[in-house]
mmCIF file of C-alpha atoms and ligand atoms in Angstrom:
data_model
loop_
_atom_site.group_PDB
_atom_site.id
_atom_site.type_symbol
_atom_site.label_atom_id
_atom_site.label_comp_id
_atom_site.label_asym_id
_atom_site.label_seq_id
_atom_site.Cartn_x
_atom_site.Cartn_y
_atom_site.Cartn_z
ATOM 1 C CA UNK A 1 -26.954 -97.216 -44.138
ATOM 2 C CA UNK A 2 -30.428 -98.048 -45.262
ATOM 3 C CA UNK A 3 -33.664 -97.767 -43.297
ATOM 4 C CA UNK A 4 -35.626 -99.916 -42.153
ATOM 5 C CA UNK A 5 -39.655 -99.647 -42.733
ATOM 6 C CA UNK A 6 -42.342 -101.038 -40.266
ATOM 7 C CA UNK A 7 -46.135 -99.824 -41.693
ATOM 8 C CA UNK A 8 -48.281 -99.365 -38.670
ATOM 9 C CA UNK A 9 -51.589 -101.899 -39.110
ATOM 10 C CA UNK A 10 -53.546 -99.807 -37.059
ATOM 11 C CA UNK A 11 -54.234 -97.609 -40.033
ATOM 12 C CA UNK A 12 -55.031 -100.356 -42.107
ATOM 13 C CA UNK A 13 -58.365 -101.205 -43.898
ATOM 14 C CA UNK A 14 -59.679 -104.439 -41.450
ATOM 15 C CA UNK A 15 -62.167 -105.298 -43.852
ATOM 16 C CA UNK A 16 -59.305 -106.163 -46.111
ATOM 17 C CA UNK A 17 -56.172 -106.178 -43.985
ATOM 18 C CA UNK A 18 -55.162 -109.659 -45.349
ATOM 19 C CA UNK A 19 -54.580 -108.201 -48.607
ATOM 20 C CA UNK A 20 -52.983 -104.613 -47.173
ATOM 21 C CA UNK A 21 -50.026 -107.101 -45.512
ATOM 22 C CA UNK A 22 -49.576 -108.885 -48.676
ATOM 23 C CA UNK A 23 -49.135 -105.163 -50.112
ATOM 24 C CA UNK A 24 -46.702 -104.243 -47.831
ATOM 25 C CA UNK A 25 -44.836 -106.929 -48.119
ATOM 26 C CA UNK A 26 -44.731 -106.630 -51.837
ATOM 27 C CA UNK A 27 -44.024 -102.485 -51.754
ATOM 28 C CA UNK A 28 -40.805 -103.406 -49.432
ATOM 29 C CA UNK A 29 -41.405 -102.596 -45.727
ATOM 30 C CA UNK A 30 -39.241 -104.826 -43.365
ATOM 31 C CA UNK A 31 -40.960 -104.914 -40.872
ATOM 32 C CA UNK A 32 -45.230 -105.119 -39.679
ATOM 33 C CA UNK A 33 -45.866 -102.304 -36.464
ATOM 34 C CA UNK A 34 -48.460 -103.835 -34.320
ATOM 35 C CA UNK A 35 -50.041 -100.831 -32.283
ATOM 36 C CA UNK A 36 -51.176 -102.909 -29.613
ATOM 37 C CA UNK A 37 -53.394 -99.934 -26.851
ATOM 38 C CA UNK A 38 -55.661 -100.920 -24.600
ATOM 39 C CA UNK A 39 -57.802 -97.623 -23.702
ATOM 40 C CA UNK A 40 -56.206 -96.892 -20.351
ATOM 41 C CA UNK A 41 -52.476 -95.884 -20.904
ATOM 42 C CA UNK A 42 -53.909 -94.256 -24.451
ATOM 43 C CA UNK A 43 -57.336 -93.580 -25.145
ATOM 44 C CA UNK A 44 -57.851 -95.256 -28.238
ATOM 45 C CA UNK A 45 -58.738 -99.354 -27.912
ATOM 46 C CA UNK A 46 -56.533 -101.710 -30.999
ATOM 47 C CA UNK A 47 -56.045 -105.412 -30.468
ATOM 48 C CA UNK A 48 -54.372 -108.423 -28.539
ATOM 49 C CA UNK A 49 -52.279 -110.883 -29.114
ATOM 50 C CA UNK A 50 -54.689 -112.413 -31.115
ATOM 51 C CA UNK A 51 -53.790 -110.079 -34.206
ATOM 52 C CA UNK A 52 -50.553 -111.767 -34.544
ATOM 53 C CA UNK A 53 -51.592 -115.746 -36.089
ATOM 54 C CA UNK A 54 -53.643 -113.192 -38.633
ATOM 55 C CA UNK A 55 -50.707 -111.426 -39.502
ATOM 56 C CA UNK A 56 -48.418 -114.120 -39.840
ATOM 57 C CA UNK A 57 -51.057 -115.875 -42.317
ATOM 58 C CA UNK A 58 -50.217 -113.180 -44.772
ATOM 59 C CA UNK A 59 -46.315 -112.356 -44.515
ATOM 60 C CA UNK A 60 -43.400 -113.960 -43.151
ATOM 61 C CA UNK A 61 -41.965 -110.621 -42.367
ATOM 62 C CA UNK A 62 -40.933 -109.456 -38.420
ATOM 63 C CA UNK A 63 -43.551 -108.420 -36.122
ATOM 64 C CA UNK A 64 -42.591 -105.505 -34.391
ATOM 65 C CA UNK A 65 -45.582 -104.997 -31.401
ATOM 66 C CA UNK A 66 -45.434 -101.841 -29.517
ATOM 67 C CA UNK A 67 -47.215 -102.006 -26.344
ATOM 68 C CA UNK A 68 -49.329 -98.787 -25.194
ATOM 69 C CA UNK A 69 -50.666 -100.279 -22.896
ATOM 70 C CA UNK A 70 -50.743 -99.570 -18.932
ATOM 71 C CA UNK A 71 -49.849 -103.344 -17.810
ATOM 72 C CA UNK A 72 -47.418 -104.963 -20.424
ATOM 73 C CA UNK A 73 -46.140 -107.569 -18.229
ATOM 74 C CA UNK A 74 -49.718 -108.882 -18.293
ATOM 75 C CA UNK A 75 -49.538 -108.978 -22.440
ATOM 76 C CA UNK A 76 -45.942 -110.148 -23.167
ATOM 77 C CA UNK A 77 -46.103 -113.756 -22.676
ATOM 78 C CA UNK A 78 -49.143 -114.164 -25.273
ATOM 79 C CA UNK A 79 -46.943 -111.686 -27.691
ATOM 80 C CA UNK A 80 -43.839 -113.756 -27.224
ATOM 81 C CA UNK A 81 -45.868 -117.300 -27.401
ATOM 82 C CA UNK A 82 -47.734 -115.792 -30.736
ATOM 83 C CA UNK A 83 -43.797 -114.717 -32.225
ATOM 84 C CA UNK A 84 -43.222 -111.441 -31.597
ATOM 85 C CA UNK A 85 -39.815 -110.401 -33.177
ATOM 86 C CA UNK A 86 -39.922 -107.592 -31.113
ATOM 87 C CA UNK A 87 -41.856 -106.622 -28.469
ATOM 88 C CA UNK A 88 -41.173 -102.463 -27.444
ATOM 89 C CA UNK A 89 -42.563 -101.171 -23.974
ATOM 90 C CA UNK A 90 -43.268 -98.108 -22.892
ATOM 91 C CA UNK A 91 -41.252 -96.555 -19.974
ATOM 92 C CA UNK A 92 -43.684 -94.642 -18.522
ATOM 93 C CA UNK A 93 -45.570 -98.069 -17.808
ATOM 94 C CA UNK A 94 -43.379 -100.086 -16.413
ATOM 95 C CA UNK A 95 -42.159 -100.057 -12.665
ATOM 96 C CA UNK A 96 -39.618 -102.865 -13.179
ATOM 97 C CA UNK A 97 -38.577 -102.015 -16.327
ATOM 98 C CA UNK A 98 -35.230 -104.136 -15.970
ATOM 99 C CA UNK A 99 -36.935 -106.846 -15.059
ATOM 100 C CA UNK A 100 -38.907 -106.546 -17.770
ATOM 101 C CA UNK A 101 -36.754 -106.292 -20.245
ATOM 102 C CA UNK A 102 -34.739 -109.263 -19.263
ATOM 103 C CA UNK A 103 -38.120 -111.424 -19.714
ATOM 104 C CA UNK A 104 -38.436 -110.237 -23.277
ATOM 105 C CA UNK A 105 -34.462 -111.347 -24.432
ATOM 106 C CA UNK A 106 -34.587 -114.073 -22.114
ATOM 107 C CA UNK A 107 -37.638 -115.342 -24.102
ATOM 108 C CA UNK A 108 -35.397 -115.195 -27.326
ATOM 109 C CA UNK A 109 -37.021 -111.835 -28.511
ATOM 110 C CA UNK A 110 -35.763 -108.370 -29.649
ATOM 111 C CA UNK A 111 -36.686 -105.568 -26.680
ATOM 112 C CA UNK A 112 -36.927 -101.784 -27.251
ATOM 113 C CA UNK A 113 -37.979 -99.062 -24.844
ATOM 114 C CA UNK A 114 -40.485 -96.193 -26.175
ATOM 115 C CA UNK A 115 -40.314 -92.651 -24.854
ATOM 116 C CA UNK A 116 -43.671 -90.516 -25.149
ATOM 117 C CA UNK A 117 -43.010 -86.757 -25.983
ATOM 118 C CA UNK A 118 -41.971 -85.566 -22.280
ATOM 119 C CA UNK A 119 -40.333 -88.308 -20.714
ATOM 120 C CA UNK A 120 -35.886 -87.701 -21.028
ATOM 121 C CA UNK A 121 -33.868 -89.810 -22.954
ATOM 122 C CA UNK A 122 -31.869 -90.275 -19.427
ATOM 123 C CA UNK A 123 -34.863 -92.860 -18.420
ATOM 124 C CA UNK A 124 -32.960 -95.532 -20.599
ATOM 125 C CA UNK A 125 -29.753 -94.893 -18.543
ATOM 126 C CA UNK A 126 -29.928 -98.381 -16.316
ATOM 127 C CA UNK A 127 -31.176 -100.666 -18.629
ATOM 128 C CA UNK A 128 -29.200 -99.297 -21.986
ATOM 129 C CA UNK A 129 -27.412 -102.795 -22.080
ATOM 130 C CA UNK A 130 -30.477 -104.438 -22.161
ATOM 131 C CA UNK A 131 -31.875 -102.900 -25.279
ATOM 132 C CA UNK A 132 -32.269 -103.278 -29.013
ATOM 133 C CA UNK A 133 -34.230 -100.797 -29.999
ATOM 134 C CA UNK A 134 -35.522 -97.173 -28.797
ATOM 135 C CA UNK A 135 -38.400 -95.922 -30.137
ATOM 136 C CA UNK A 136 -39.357 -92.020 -29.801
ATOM 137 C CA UNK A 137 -42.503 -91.099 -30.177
ATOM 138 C CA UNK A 138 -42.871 -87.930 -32.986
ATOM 139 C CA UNK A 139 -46.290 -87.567 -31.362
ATOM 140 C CA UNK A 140 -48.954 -88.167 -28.279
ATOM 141 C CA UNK A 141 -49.097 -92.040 -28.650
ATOM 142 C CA UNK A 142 -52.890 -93.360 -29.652
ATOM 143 C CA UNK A 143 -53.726 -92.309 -32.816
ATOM 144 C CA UNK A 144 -52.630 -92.474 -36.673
ATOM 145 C CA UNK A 145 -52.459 -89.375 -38.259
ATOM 146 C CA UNK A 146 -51.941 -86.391 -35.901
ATOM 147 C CA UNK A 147 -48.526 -84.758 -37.574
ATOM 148 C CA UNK A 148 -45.251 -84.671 -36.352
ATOM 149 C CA UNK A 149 -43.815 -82.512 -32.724
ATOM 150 C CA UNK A 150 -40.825 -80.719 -34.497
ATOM 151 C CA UNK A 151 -38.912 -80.765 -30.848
ATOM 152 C CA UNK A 152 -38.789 -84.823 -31.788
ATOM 153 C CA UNK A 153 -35.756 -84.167 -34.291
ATOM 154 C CA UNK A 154 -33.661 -82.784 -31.705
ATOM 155 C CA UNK A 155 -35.129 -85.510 -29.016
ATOM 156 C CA UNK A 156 -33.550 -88.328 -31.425
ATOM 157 C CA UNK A 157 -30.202 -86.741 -31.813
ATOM 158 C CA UNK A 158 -29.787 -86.734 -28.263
ATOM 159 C CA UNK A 159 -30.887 -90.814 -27.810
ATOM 160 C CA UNK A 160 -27.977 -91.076 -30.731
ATOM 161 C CA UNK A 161 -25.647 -89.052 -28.568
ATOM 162 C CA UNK A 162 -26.739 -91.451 -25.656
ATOM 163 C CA UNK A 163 -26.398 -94.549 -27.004
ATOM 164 C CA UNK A 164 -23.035 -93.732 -28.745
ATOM 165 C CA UNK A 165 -21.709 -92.636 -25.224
ATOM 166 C CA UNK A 166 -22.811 -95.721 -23.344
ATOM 167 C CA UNK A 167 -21.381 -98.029 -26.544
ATOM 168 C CA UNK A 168 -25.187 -99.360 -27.376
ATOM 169 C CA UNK A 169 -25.951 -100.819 -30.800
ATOM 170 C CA UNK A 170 -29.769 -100.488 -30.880
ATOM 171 C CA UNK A 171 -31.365 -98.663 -33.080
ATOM 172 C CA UNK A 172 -33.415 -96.044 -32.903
ATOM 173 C CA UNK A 173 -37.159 -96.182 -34.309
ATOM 174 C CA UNK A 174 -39.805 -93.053 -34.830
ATOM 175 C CA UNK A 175 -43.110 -93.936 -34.868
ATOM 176 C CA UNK A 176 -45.558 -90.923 -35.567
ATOM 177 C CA UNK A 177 -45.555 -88.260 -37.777
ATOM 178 C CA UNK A 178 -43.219 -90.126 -40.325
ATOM 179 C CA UNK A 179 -44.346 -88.932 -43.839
ATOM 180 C CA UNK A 180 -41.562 -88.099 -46.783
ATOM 181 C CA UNK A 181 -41.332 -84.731 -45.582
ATOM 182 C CA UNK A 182 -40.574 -85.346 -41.901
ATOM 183 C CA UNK A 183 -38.351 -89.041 -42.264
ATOM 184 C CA UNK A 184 -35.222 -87.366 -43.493
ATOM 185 C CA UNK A 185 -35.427 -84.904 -40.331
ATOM 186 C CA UNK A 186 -35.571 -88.054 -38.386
ATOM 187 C CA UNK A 187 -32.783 -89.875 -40.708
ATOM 188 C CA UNK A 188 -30.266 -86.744 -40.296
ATOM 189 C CA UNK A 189 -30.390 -86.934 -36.147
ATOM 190 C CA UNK A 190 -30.052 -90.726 -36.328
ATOM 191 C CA UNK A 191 -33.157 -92.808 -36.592
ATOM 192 C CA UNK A 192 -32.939 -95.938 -38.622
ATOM 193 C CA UNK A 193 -36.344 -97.630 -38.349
ATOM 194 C CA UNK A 194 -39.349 -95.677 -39.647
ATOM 195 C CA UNK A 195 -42.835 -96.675 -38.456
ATOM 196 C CA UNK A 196 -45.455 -95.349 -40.762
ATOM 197 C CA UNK A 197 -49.560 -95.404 -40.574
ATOM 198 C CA UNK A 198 -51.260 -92.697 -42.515
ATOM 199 C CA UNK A 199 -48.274 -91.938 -44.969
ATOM 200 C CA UNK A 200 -48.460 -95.546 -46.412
ATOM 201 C CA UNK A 201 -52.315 -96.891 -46.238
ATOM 202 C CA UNK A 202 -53.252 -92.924 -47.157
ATOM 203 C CA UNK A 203 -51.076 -92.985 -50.201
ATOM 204 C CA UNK A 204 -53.047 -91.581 -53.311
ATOM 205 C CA UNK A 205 -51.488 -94.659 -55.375
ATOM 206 C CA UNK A 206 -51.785 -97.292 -52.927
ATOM 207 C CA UNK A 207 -50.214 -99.553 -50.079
ATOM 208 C CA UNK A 208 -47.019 -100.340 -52.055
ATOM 209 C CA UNK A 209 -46.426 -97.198 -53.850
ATOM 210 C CA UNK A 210 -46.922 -95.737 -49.657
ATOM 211 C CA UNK A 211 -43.939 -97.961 -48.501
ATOM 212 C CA UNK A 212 -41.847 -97.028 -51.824
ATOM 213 C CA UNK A 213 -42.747 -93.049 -51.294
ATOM 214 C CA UNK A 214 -40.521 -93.297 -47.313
ATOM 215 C CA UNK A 215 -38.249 -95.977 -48.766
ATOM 216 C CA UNK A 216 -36.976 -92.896 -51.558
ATOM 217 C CA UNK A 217 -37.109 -89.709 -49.833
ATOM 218 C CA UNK A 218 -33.032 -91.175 -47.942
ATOM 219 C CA UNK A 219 -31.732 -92.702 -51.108
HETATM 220 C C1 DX5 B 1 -49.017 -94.313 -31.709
HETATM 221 C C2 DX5 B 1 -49.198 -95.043 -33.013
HETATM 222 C C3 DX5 B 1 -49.195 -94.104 -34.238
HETATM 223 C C4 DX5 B 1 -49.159 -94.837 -35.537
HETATM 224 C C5 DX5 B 1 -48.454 -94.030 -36.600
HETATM 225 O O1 DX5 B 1 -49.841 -93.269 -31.589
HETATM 226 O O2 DX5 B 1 -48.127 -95.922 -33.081
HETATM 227 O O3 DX5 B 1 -48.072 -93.304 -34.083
HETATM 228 O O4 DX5 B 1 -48.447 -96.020 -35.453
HETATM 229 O O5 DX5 B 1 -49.388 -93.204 -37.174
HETATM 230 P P1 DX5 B 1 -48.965 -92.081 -38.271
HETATM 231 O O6 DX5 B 1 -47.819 -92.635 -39.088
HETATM 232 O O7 DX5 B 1 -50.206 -91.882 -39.119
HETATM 233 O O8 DX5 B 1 -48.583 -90.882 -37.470
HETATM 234 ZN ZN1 ZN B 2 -46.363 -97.781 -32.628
#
């Protein structure tokens, strides 16, 4: 099966990010990975909603928005209203997760769960029927750039294992860490979508030849 790619903006150049979209678009990711964080459930401080009209100026591809942030409920109807494709939550922040997750599909978008290092893959076990995606962080969530937890390989084998078991078709994203050494890892215990900052905007040859460098390394 082949992967999906969704570059990560927030390692993007902002004084030219119009023109890094249009580069990923043209090197072949699927997907754009908004890191939306807000400086309270991460320390680092990205964007709002408003990020998304700027996006969509310069590719027709999906927006995938991960929110790190400590009150999502607060953010998703401005995500969903600016057309989110997907809108991914993290577990740890949400005390009604259920309810949560029904507003996203009920709004006609594409929900996922994300699970920081530490938290177990038996969090997802009440509202696996309500998901699309997973997403496992390969890292502390907040920042581009910071390598890959090896103990994530085995961490996505056993979301596979889970989501077989309870009959769920979403797929499983990675987001942190993903480089062409670590994806296949990744790939081999069951991950299908690949979100990528450094890797792709730090490429040596550039945006495009960044997205084609991940797209190779599964054949
Ligand atoms: C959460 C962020 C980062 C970023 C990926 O911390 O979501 O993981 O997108 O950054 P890289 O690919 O450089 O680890
Ligand atoms: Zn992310």
């Amino acid at each position: 099966m082949s992967i999906i790619l969704a570059p990560s903006i927030l390692s993007a150049d902002f004084s030219r990010l119009g023109e890094q979209i249009e580069a990923l678009e043209q090197g072949g990711a699927d997907w754009i990975h908004i890191d939306v964080m807000d400086g309270h459930f991460v320390s680092n401080l990205s964007f709002g909603p408003f990020i998304l009209p700027v996006v969509k100026k310069h590719t027709r591809l999906p927006v995938d928005v991960h929110l790190m942030v400590a009150d999502p409920d607060a953010l998703i109807p401005a995500f969903i209203a600016g057309g989110a494709n997907w809108i991914t939550v993290h577990v740890e922040t949400c005390p009604h997760l259920y309810r949560t997750l029904q507003g996203i599909r009920v709004a006609g978008c594409k929900a996922g769960v994300a699970l920081n290092p530490a938290t177990p893959v038996e969090s997802l076990r009440e509202v696996v029927h309500l998901l699309d995606l997973v997403l496992v962080l390969g890292n502390n969530p907040g920042f581009s750039g910071q390598g890959w937890i090896s103990e994530m390989g085995a961490k996505i084998g056993r979301v596979a294992d889970f989501l077989k078991r309870a009959g769920s078709s979403a797929m499983i994203q990675v987001d942190g860490g993903m480089t062409a050494q670590t994806l296949p890892e990744a790939y081999q215990a069951g991950a299908r979508v690949f979100v990528s900052g450094s890797a792709i905007f730090g490429h040596p040859n550039g945006i495009a030849e960044g997205v084609k460098s991940l797209r190779n390394v599964v054949g």
